[in-house]
mmCIF file of C-alpha atoms in Angstrom:
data_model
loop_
_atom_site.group_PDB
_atom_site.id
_atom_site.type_symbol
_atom_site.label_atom_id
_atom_site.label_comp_id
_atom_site.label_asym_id
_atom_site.label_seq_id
_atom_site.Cartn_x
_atom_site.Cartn_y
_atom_site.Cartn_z
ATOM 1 C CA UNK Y 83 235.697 133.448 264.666
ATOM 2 C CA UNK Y 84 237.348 130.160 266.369
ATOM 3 C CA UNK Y 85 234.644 127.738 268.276
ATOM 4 C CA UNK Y 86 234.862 128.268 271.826
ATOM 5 C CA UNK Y 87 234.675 125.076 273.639
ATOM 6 C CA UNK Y 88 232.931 124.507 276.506
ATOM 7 C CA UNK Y 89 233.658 121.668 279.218
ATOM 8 C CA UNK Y 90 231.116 118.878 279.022
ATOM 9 C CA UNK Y 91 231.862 117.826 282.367
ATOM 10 C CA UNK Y 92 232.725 120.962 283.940
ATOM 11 C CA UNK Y 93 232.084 121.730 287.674
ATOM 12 C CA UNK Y 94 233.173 125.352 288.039
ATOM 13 C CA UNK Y 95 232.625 127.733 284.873
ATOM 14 C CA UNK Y 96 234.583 130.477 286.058
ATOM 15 C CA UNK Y 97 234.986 132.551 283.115
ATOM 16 C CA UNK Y 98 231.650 131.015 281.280
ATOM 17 C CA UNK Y 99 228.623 133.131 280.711
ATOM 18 C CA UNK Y 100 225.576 132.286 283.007
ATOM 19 C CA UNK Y 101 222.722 130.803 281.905
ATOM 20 C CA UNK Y 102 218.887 131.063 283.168
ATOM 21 C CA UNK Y 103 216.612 128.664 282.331
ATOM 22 C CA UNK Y 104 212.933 130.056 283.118
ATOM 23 C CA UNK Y 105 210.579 127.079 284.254
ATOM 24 C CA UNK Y 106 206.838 128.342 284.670
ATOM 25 C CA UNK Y 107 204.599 125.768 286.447
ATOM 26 C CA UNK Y 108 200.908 125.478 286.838
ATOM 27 C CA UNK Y 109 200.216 121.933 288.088
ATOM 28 C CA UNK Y 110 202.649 120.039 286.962
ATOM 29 C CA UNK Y 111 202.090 117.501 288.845
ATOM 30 C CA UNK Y 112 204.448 114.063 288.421
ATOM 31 C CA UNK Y 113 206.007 115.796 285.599
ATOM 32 C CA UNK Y 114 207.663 118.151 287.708
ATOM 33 C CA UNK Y 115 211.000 115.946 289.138
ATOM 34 C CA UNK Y 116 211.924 114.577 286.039
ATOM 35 C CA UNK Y 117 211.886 117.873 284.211
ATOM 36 C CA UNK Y 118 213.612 120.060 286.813
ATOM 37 C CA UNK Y 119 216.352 116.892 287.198
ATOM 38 C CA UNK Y 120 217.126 117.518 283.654
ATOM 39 C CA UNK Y 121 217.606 120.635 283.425
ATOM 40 C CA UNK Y 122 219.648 120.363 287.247
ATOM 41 C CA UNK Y 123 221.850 117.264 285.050
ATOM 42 C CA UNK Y 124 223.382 119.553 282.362
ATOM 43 C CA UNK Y 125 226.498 119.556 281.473
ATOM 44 C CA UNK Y 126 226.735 122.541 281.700
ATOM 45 C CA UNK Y 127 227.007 123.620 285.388
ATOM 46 C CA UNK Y 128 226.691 127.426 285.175
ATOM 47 C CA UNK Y 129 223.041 127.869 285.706
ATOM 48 C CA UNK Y 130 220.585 129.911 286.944
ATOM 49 C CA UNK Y 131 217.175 128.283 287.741
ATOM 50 C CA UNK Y 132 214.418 130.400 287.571
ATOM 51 C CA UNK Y 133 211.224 128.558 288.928
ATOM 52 C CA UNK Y 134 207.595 130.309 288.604
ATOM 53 C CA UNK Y 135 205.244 128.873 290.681
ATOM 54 C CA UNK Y 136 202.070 130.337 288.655
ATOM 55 C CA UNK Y 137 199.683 129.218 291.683
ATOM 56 C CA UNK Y 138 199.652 125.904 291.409
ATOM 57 C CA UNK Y 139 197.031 123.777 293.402
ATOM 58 C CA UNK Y 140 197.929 119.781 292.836
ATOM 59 C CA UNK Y 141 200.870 119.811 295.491
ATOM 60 C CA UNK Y 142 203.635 118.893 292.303
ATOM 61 C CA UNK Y 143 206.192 121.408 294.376
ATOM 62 C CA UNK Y 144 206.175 119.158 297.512
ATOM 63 C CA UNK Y 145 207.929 116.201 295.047
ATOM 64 C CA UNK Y 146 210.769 118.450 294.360
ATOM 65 C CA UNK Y 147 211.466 120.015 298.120
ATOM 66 C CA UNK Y 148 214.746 117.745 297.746
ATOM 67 C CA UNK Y 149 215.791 119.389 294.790
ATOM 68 C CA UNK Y 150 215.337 122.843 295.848
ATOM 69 C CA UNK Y 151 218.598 122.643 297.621
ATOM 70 C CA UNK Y 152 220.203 123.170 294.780
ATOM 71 C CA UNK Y 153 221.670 126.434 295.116
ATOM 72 C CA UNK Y 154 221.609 127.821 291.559
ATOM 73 C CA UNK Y 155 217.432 127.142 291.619
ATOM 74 C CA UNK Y 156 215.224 130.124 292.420
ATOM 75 C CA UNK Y 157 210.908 129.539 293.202
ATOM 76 C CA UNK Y 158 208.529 132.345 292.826
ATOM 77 C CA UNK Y 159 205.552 131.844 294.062
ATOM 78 C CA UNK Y 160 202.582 134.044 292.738
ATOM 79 C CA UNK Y 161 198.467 133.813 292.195
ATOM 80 C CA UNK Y 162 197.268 132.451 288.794
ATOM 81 C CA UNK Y 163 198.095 134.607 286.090
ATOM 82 C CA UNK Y 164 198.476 132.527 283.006
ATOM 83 C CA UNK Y 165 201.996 131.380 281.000
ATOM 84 C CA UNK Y 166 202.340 135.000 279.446
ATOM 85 C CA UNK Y 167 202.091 136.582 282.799
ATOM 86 C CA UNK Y 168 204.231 133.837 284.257
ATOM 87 C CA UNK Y 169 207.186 134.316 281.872
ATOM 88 C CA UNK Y 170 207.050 137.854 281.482
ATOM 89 C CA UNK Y 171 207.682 137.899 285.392
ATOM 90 C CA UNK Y 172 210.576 135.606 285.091
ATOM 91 C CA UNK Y 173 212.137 137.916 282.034
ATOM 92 C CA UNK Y 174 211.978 140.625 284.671
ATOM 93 C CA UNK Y 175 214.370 138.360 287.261
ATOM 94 C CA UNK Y 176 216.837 136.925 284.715
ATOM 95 C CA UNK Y 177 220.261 137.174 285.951
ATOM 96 C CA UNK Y 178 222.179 135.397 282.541
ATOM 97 C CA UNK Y 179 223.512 136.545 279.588
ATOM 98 C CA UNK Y 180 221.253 134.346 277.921
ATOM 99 C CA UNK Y 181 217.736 132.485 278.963
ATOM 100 C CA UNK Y 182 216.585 128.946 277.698
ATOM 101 C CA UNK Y 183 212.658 127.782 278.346
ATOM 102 C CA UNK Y 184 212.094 124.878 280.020
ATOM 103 C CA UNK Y 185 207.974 123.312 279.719
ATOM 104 C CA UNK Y 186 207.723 121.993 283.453
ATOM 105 C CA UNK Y 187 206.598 118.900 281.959
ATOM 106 C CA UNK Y 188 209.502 118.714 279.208
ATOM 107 C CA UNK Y 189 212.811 116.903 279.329
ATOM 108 C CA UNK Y 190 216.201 118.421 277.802
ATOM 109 C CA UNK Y 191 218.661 116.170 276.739
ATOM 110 C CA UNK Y 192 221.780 116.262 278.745
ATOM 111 C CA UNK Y 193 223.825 118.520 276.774
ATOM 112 C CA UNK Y 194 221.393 120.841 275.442
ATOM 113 C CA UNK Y 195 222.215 124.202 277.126
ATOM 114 C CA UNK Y 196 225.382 123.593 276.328
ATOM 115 C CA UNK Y 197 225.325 122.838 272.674
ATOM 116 C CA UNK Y 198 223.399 125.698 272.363
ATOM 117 C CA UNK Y 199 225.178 128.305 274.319
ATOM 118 C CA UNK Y 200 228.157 127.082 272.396
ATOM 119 C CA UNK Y 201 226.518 128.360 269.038
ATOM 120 C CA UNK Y 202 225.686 131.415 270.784
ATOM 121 C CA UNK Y 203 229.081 131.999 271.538
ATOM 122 C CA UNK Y 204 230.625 131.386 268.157
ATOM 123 C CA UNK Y 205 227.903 133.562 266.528
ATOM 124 C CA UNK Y 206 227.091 136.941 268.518
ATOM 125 C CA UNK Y 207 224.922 137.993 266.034
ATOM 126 C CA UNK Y 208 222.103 136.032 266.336
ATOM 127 C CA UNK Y 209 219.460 136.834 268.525
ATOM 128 C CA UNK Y 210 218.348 132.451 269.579
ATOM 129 C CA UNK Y 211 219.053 129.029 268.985
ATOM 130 C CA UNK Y 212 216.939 126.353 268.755
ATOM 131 C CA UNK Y 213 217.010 122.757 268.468
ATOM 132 C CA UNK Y 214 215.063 119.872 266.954
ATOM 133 C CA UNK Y 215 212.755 117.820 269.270
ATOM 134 C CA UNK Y 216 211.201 114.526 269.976
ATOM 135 C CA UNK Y 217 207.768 113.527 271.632
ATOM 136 C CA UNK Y 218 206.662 112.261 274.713
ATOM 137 C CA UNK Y 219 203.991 110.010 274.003
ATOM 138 C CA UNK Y 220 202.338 107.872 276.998
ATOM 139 C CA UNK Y 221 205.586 107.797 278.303
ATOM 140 C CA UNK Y 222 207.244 106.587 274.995
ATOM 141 C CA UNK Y 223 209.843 109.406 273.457
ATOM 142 C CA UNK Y 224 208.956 109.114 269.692
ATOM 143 C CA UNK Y 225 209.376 110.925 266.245
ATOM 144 C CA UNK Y 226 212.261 113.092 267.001
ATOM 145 C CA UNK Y 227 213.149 115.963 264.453
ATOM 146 C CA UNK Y 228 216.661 116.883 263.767
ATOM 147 C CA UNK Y 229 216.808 118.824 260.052
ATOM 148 C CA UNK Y 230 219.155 122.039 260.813
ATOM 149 C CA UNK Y 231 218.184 125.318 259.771
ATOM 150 C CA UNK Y 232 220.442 128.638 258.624
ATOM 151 C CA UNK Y 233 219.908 131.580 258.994
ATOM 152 C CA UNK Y 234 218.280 131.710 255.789
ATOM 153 C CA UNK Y 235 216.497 129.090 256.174
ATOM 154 C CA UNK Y 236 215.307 130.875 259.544
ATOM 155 C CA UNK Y 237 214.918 133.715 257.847
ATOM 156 C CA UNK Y 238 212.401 132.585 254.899
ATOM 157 C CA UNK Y 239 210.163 130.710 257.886
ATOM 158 C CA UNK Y 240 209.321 133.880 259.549
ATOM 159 C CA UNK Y 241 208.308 135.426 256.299
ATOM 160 C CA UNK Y 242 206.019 132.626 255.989
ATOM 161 C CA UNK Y 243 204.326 133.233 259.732
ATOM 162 C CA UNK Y 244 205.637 130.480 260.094
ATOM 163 C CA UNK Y 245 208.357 129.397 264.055
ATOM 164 C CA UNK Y 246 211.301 128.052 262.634
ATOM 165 C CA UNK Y 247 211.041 125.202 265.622
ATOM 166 C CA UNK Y 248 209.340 123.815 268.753
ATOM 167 C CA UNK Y 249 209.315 127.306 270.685
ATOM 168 C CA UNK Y 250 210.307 125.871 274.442
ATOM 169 C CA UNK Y 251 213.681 124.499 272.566
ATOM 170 C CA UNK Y 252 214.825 127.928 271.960
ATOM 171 C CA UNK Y 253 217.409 129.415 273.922
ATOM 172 C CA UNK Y 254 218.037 133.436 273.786
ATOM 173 C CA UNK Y 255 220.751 136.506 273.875
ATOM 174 C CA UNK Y 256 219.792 138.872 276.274
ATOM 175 C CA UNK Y 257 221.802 141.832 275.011
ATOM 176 C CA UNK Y 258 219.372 141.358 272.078
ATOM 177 C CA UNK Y 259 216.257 140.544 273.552
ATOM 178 C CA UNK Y 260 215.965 141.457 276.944
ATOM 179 C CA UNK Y 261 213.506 144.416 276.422
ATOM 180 C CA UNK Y 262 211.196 141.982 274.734
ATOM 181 C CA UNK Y 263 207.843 140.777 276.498
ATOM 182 C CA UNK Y 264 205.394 138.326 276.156
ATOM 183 C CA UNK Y 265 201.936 139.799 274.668
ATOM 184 C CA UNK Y 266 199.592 139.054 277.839
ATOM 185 C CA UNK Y 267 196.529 139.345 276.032
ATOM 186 C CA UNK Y 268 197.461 136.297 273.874
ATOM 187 C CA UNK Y 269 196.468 133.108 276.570
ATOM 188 C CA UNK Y 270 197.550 130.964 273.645
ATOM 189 C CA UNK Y 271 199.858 131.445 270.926
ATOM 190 C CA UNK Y 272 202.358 133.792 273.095
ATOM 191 C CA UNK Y 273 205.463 132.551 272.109
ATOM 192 C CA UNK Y 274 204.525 132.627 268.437
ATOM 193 C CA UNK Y 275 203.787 135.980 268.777
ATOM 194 C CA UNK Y 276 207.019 136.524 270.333
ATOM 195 C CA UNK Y 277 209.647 134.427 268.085
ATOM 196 C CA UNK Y 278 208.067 136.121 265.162
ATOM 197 C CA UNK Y 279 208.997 139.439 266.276
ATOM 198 C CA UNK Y 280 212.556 138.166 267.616
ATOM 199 C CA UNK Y 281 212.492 136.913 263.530
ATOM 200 C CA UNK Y 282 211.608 140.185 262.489
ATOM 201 C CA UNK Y 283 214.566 142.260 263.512
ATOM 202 C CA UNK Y 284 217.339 139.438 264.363
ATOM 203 C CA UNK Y 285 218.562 136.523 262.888
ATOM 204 C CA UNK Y 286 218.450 133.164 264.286
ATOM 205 C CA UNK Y 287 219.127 129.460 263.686
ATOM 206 C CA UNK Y 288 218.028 125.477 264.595
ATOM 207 C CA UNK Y 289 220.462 123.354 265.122
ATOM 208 C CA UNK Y 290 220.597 119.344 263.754
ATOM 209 C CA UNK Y 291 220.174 117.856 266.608
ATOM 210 C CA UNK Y 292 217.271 116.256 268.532
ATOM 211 C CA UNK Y 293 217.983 117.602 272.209
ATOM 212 C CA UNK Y 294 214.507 118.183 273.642
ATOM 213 C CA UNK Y 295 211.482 115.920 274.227
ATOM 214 C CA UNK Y 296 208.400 117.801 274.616
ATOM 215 C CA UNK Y 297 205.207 115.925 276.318
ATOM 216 C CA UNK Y 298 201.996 115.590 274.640
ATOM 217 C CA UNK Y 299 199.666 115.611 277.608
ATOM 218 C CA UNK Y 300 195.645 113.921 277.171
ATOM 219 C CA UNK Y 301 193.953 116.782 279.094
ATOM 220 C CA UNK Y 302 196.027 119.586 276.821
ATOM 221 C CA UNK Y 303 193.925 122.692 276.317
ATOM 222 C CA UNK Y 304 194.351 122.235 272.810
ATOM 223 C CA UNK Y 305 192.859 119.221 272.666
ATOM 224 C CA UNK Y 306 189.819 120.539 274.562
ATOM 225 C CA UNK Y 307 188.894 123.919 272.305
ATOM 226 C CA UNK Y 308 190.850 124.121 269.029
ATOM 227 C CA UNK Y 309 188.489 126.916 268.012
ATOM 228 C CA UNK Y 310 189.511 128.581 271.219
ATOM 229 C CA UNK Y 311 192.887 128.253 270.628
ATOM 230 C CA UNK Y 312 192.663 129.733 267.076
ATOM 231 C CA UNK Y 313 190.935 132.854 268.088
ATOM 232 C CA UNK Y 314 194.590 133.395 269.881
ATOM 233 C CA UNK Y 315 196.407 132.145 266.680
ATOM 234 C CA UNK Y 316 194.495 134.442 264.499
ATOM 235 C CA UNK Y 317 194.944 137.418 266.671
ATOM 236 C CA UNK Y 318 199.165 136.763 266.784
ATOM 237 C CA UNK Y 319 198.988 136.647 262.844
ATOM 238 C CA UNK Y 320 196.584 139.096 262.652
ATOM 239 C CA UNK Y 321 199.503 141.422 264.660
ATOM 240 C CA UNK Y 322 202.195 140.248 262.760
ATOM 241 C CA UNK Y 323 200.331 141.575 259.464
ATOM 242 C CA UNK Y 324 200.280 144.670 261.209
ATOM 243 C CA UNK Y 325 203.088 145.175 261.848
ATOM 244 C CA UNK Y 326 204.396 143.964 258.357
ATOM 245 C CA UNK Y 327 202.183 146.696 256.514
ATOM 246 C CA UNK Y 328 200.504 143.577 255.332
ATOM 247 C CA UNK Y 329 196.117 143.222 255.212
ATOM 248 C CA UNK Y 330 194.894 140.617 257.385
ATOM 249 C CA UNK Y 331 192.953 137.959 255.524
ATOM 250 C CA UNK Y 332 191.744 134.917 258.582
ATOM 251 C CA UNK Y 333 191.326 132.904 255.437
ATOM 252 C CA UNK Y 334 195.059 133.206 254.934
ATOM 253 C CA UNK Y 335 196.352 132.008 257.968
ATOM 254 C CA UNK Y 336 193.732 129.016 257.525
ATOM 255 C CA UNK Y 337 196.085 126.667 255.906
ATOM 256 C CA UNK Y 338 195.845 123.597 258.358
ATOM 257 C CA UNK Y 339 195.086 120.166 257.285
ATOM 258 C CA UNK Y 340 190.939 119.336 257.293
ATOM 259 C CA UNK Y 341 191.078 116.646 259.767
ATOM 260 C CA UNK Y 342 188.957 116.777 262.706
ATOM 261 C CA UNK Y 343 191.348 114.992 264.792
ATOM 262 C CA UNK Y 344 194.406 116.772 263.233
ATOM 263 C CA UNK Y 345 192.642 119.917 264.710
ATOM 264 C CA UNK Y 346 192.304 118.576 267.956
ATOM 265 C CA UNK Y 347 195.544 117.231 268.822
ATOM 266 C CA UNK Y 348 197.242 120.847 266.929
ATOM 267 C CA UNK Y 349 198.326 118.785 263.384
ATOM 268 C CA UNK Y 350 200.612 116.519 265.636
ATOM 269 C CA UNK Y 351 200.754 114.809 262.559
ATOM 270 C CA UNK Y 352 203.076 117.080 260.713
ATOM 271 C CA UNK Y 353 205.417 116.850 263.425
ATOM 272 C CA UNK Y 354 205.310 112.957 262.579
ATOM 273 C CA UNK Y 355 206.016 113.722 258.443
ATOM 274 C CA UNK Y 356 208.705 116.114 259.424
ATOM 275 C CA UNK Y 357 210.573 113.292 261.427
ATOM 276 C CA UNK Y 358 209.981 110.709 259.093
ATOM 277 C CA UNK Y 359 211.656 113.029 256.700
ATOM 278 C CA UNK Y 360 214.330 113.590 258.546
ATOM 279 C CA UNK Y 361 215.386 110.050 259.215
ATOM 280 C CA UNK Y 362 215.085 109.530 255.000
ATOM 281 C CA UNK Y 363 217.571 112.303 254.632
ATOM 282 C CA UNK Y 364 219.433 110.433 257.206
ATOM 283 C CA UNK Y 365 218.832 107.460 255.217
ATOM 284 C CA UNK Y 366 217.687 105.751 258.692
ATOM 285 C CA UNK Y 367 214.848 104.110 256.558
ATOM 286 C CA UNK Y 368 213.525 101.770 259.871
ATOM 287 C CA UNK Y 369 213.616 104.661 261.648
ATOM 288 C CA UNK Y 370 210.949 106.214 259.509
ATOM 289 C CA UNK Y 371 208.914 103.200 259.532
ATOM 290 C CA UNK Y 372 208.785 102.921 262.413
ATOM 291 C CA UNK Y 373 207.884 106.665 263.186
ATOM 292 C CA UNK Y 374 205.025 106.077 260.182
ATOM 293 C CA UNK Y 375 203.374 103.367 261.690
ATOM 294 C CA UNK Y 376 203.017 105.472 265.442
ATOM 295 C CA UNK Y 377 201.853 107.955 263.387
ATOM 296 C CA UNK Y 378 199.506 105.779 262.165
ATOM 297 C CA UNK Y 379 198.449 104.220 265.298
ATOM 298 C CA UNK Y 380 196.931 107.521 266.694
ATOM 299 C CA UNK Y 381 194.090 107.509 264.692
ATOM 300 C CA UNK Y 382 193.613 104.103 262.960
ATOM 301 C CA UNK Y 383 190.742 105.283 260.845
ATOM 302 C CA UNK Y 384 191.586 108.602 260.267
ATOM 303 C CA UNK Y 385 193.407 108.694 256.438
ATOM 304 C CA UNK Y 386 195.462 111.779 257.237
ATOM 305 C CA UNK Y 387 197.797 109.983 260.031
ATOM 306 C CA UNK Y 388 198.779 107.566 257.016
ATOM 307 C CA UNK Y 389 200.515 110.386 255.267
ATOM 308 C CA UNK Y 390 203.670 109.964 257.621
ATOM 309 C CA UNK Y 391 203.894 106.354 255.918
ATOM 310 C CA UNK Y 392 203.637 107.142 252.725
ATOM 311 C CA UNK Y 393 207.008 109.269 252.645
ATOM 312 C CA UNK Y 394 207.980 106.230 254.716
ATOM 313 C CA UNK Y 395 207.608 104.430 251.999
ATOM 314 C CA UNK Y 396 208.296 106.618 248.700
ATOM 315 C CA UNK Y 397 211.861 105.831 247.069
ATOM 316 C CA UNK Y 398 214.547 107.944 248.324
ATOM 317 C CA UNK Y 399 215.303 110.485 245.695
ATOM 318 C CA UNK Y 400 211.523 111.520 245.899
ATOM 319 C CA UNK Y 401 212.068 111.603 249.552
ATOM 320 C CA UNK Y 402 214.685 114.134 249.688
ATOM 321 C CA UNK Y 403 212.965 116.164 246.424
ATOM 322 C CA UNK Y 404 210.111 116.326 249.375
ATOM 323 C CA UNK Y 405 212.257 117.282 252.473
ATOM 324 C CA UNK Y 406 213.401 120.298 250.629
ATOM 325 C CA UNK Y 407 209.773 121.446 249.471
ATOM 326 C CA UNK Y 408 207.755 119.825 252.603
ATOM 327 C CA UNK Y 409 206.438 123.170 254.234
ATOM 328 C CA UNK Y 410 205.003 121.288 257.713
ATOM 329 C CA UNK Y 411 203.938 123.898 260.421
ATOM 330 C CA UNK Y 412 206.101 123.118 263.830
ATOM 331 C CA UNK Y 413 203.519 121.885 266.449
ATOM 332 C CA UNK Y 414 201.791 124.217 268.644
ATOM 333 C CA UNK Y 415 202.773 123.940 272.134
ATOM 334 C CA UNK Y 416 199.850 125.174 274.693
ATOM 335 C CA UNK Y 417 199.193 122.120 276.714
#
């Protein structure tokens, strides 16, 4: 099938599929603006912005009255419900042919939407595309991934249990998964539970490129009660067994590195030895270094953020023998 080419600069899409992009907000606070502008800033004009306002208390909507102009955004304002809730109200107001997430706190890179609608359009098979990502850091972007992924590739992750990328990067066919819904019962782990099942019965890809930066905030429920959060992990693979004819074993699905701090901050860390992989593929050997050592930096005295330098620092055919057969778990994104 020829690519179709979209318009990087193009004002009117007349003739170009719509795209929402579903924001849910619960206190964003200063996050807010710079998130919405980046998703308003696409190059790709033909948008449809879906705004949930999940009851937010910390006044972040009165620093974006401005942008609320716009007239492709939409704001619905409900009572606290949670993100499941949130999104699964949204899903019910999409207008597009295809829906992107946006974390209210998140940035997308410019031409995001667009890069990924345009793999969309030259594949109609597959159900999402999804991108690599960076982090936001104390304001610093850092560590960005950028390794793509085939369907295959895809394919073999969801076997696994396993997200085949950050889950707000993923952008989604509506013809194929419009009937879909979040699990409301699942406060955390939601959209794991929901890209595995997408993975069940459609195929999907990542591309290789870094075109979100996703925001690692200090107060992040995860941070707070990791043995919160994995009751809700265990329950989505506990389902996902189910519904694979497969018997649920907790002690399977326990695979996570033995760090205290790697379990409070969700195993940011393999998130750091995935980039620093990436960049020795890329043969962008500062890069790496450079990505090691913040790594590093998190927890000085904590051995397991020193893994990230180590592949820093291994030659490069070991490198890339260890890119192929690295099996990092994408970071968790409840915040």
């Amino acid at each position: 099938m020829p690519s179709q080419a979209l318009s990087p600069k193009a004002e009117g899409m007349a003739g170009q599929p719509l795209v929402t992009v579903v924001m849910c907000v619960y206190n964003a606070g200063e996050y807010l603006r710079p998130s919405l502008l980046s998703v308003i800033d696409q190059t790709y004009k033909k948008l449809d912005i879906l705004i949930i306002d999940d009851g937010s208390t910390d006044g972040c909507f009165d620093t974006v009255q401005d942008l609320l102009i716009d007239e492709r955004i939409r704001v619905i304002h409900q009572a606290n419900s949670g993100k499941p809730m949130a999104i699964n109200r949204a899903l019910d107001q999409i207008r597009g042919e295809y829906y992107a997430i946006q974390d209210a706190d998140d940035i997308s890179h410019p031409t995001r939407i667009e890069r990924q609608l345009r793999a969309l359009l030259n594949k109609p098979h597959l159900a999402a595309v999804f991108c690599g990502n960076e982090l936001i850091i104390d304001g610093t972007s850092m560590a960005p991934v950028f390794s793509p992924k085939s369907e295959d590739h895809c394919r073999s992750e969801n076997r696994a249990f396993r997200m085949p990328a950050l889950d707000p990067t993923g952008m989604f066919r509506m013809s194929l998964v419009g009937h879909m819904r979040f699990e409301p019962s699942l406060q955390v782990a939601e959209t794991y539970d929901y890209i595995l099942r997408i993975g069940e019965q459609h195929p999907m890809i990542v591309l290789g490129e870094c075109l979100y930066a996703y925001r690692i905030l200090p107060n992040s429920l995860t941070r707070r009660a990791p043995t919160w959060r994995k009751q809700f992990e265990f329950e989505a693979f506990r389902r996902a067994c189910e519904r694979r004819g497969l018997r649920f074993d907790q002690q399977c699905d326990d695979k996570g590195p033995r760090s205290r701090n790697s379990l409070m901050d969700n195993n940011i860390a393999a998130h750091f030895i995935n980039s620093v992989l990436d960049s020795c593929r890329s043969n962008r050997r500062l890069s790496a270094l450079r990505t090691a050592w913040q790594c590093a930096r998190l927890h000085p005295t904590d051995p397991y953020y020193y893994k990230a330098l180590a592949y820093a620092l291994m030659p490069p055919s070991l490198t890339s023998r260890l890119r192929r057969d690295f099996l990092a778990i994408p970071l968790e994104t409840t915040k």
